[in-house]
Short mmCIF file of C-alpha atoms in Angstrom, two decimals:
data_model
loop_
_atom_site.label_atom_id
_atom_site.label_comp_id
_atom_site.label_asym_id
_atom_site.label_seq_id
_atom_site.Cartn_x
_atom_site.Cartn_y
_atom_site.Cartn_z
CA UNK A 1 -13.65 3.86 -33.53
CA UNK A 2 -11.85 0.48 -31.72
CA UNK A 3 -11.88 -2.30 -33.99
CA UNK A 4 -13.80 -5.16 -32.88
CA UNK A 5 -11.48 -7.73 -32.24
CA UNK A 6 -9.87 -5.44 -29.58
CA UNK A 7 -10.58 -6.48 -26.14
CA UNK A 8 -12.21 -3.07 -24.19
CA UNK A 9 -10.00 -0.89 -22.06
CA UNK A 10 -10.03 -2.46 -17.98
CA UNK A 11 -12.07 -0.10 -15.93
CA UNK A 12 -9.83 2.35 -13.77
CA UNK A 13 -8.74 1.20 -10.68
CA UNK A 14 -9.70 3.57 -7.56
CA UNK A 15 -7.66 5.46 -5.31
CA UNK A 16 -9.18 3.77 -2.26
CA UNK A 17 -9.31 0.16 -4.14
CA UNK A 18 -5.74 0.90 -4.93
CA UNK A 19 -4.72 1.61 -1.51
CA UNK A 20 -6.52 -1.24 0.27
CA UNK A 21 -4.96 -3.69 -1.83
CA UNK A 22 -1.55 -2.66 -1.34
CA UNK A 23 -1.34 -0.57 1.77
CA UNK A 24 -0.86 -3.80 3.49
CA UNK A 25 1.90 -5.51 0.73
CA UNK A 26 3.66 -1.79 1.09
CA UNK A 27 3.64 -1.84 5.18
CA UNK A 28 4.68 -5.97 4.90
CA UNK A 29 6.97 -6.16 2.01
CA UNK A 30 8.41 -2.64 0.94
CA UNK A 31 11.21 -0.37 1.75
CA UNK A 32 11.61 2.55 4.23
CA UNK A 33 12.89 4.91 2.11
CA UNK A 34 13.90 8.78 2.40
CA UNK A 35 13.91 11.30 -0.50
CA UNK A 36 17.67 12.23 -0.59
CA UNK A 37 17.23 14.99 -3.22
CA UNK A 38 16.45 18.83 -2.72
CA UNK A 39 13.62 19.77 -5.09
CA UNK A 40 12.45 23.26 -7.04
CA UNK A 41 9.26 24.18 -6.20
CA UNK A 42 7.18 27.75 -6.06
CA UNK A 43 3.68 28.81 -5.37
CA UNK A 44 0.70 27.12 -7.68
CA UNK A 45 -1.64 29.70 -9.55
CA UNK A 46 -5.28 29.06 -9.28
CA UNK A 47 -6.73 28.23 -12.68
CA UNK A 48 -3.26 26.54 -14.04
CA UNK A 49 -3.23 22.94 -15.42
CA UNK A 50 0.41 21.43 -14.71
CA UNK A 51 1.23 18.10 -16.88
CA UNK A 52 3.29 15.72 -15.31
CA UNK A 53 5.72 14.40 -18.17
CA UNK A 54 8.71 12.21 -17.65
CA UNK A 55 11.18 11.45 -21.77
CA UNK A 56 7.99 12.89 -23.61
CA UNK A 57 5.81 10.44 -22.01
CA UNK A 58 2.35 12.03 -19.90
CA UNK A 59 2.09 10.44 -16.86
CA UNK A 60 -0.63 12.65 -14.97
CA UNK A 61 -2.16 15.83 -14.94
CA UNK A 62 -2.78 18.63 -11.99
CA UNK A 63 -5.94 21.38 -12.34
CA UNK A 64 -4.97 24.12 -9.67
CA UNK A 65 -8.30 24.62 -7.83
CA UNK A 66 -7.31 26.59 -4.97
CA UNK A 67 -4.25 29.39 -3.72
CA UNK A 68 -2.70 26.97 -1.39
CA UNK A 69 -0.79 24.02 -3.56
CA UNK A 70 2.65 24.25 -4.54
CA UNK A 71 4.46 22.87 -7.81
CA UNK A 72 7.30 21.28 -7.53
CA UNK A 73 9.97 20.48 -10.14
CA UNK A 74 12.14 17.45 -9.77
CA UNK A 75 15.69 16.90 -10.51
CA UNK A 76 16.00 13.73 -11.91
CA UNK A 77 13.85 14.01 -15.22
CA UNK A 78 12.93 17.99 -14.67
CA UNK A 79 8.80 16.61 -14.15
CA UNK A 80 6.53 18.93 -12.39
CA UNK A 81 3.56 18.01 -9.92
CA UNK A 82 1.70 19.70 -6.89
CA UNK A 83 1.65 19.29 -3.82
CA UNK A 84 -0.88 20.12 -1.14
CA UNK A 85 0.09 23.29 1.62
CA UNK A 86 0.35 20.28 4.42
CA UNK A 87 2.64 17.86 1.75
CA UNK A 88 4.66 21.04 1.19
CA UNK A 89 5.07 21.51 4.98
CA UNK A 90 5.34 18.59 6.22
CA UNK A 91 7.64 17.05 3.53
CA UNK A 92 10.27 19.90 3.17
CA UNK A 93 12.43 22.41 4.85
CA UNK A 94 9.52 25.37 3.69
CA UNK A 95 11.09 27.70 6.45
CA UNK A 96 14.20 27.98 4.86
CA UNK A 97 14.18 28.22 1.07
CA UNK A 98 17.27 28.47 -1.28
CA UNK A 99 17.62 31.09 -4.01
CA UNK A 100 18.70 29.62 -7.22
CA UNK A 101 21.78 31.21 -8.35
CA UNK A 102 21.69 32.91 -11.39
CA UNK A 103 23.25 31.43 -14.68
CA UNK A 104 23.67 28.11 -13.44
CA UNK A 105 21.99 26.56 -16.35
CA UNK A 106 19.26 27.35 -19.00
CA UNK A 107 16.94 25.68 -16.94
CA UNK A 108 17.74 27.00 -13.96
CA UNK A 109 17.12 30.55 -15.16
CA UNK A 110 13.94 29.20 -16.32
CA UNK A 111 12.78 28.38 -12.83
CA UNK A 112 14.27 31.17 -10.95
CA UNK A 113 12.62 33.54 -13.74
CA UNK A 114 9.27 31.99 -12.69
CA UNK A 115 9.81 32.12 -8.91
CA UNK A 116 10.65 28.48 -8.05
CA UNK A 117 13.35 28.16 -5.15
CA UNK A 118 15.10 25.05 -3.71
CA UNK A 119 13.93 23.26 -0.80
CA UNK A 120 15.32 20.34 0.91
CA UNK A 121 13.19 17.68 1.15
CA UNK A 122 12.93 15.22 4.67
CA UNK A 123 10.36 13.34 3.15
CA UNK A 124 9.87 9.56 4.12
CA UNK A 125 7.92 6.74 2.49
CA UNK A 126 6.73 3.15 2.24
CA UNK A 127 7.69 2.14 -1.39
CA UNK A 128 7.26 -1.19 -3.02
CA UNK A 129 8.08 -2.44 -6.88
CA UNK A 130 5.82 -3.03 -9.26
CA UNK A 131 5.76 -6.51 -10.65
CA UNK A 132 3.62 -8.59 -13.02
CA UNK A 133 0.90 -9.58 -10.43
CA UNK A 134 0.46 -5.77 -9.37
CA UNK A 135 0.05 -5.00 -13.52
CA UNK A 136 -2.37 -7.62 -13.63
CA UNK A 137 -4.51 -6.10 -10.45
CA UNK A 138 -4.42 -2.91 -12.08
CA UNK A 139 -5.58 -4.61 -15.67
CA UNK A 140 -8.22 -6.89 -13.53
CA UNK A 141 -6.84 -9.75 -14.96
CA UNK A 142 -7.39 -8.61 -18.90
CA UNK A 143 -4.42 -9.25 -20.88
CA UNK A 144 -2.79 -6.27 -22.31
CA UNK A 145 -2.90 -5.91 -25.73
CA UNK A 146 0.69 -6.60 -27.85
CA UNK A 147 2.38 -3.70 -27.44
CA UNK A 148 0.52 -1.55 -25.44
CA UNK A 149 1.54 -2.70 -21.37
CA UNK A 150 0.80 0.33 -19.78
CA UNK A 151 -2.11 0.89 -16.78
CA UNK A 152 -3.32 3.39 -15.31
CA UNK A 153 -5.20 4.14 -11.91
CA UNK A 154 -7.02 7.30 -10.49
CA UNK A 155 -4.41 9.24 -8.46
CA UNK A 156 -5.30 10.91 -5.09
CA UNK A 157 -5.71 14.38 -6.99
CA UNK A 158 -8.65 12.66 -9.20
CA UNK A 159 -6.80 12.07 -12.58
CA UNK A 160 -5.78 8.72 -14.27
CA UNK A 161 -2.18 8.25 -13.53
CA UNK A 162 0.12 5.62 -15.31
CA UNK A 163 2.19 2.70 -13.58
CA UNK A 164 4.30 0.61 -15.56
CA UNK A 165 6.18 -2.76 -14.61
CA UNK A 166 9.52 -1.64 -12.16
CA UNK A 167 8.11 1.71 -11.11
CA UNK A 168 7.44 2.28 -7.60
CA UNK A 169 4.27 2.88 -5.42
CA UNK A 170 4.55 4.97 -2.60
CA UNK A 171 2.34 5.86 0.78
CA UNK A 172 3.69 8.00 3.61
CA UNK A 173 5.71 6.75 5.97
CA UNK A 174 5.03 6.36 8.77
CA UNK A 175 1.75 7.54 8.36
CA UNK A 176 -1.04 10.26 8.27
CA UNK A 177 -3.42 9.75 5.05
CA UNK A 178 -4.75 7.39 2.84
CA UNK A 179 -2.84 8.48 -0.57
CA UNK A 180 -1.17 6.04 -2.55
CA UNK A 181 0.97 6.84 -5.76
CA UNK A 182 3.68 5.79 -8.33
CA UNK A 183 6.80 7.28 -8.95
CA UNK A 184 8.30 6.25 -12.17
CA UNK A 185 10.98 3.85 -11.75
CA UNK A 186 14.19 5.86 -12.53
CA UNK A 187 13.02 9.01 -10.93
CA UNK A 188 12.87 6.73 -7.35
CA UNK A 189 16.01 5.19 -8.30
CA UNK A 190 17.80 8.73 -8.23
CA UNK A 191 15.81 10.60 -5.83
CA UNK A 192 15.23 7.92 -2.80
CA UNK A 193 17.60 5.60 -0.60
CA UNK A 194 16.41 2.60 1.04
CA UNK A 195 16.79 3.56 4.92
CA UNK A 196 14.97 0.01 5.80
CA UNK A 197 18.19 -2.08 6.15
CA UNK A 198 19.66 -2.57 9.77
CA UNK A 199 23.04 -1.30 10.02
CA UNK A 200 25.47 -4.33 10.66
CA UNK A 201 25.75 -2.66 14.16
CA UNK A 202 22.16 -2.96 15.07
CA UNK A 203 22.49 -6.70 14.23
CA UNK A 204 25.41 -8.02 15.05
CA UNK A 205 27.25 -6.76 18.16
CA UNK A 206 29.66 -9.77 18.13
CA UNK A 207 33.22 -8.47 18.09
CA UNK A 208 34.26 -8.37 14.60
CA UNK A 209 37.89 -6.42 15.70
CA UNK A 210 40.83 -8.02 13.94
CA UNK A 211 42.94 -10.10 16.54
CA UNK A 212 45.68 -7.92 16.64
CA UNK A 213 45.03 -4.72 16.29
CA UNK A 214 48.52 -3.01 15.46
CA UNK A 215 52.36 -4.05 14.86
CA UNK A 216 53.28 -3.99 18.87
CA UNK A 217 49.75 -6.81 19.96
CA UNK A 218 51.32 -8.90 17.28
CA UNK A 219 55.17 -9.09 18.33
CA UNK A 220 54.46 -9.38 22.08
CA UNK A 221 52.04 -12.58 20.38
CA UNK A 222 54.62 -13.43 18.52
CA UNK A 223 57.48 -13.74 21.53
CA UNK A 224 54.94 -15.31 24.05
CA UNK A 225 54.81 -18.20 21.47
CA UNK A 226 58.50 -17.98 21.21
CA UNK A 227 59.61 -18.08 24.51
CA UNK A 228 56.97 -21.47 25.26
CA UNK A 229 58.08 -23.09 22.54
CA UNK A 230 61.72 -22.55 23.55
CA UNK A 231 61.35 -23.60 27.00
CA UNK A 232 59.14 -26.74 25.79
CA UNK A 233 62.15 -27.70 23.44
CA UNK A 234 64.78 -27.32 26.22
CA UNK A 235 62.60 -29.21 29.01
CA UNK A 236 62.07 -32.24 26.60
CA UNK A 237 65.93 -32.20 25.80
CA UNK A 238 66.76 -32.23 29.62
CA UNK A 239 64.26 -35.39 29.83
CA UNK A 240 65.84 -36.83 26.82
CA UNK A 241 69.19 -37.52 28.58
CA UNK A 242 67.59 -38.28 32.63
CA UNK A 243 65.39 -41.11 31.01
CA UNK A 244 62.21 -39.10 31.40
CA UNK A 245 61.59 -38.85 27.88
CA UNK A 246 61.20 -42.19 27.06
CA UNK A 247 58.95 -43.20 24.13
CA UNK A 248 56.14 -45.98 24.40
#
């Protein structure tokens, strides 16, 4: 039973409020980014519940309701979640899967034994950071208590799923649904690159080439010089003594 001088829970922030509120900030102010990782990931089993847990800590939960999702297993904290037949498709290389070899690792006999094979992913997204003004939207405004500065929000698969400050929310880039998520922060950090920044090329086609390229541009520079300022000397020298050098 909560004590009484704790200030209630915020209500649970929607998929579809989440989404309106930052769809915009993601599209305005985040990064292109492009999963750079291959992931593990087999067929789901209707009926299975699949927890999403990243150093011991639950961050969502998955109730298989049909034959057609996927789980996938990442490799930069080992989490599992499920994707949808059309994320699985239209995320990852699905026509060409890769066997796991055998005795790589513990774990990787653990997912070959239950059928998971590697996939390269060409996924793309909109991602943005989460900072203290996104906590507070997703606290409406309520001050966490000491200690406890977790929130949570209703994922696009209908459970509560947690964000913390410096994880990362995602949409699909460039486009195609209305799903908004988070990915914890160090699992983005290792499994995404920002593909948002212009090369130098793209914005600067001023010639940046050193002015002499190689040994042989810089000695023929070097005896141009040479040979003016020897015929400079010699011509003032010649005026010197006819009187047409004189100085004012």
């Amino acid at each position: 039973e909560p004590r009484v001088d704790e200030p209630p829970a915020p209500p649970l922030r929607t998929q579809d409020e989440v989404f309106q509120h930052f769809s915009p900030l993601l599209r305005k102010e985040g990064m292109i980014c492009r999963k750079n990782v291959s992931c593990f990931i087999r067929q789901a089993i209707k009926g299975e519940q699949i927890e999403t847990t990243i150093d011991g800590q639950r961050e969502t939960g998955y109730k298989i309701e049909n034959e057609t999702s996927w789980v996938a297993c990442g490799k930069a904290a080992g989490e599992h979640y499920v994707l949808t037949e059309k994320q699985f498709q239209d995320n990852y290389d699905a026509a060409n899967p890769i066997e796991i070899p055998p005795n790589a690792s513990p774990q990787s006999n653990r997912l070959r034994q239950k059928g998971f094979m590697e996939y390269n992913s060409n996924r793309q997204v909109w991602a943005r950071k989460v900072d203290e003004q996104d906590m507070a939207f997703f606290r409406h405004g309520i001050e966490a208590p000491l200690g406890e500065e977790d929130a949570f929000f209703m994922a696009p698969w209908g459970e509560s799923m947690l964000v913390q400050l410096g994880d990362y929310l995602v949409i699909q880039y460039p486009g195609g649904n209305n799903e908004i998520y988070r990915i914890e922060g160090g699992v983005f950090g290792c499994s995404y690159i920002d593909t948002s920044l212009p090369s130098k090329s793209t914005t600067d086609d001023r010639d940046t080439s050193p002015p002499f390229q190689n040994i042989a541009t810089l000695v023929t520079a070097l005896t141009i010089v040479g040979i003016v300022v020897h015929f400079g000397l010699a011509g003032a020298h010649s005026r010197r003594f006819s009187g047409g050098g004189k100085a004012n």
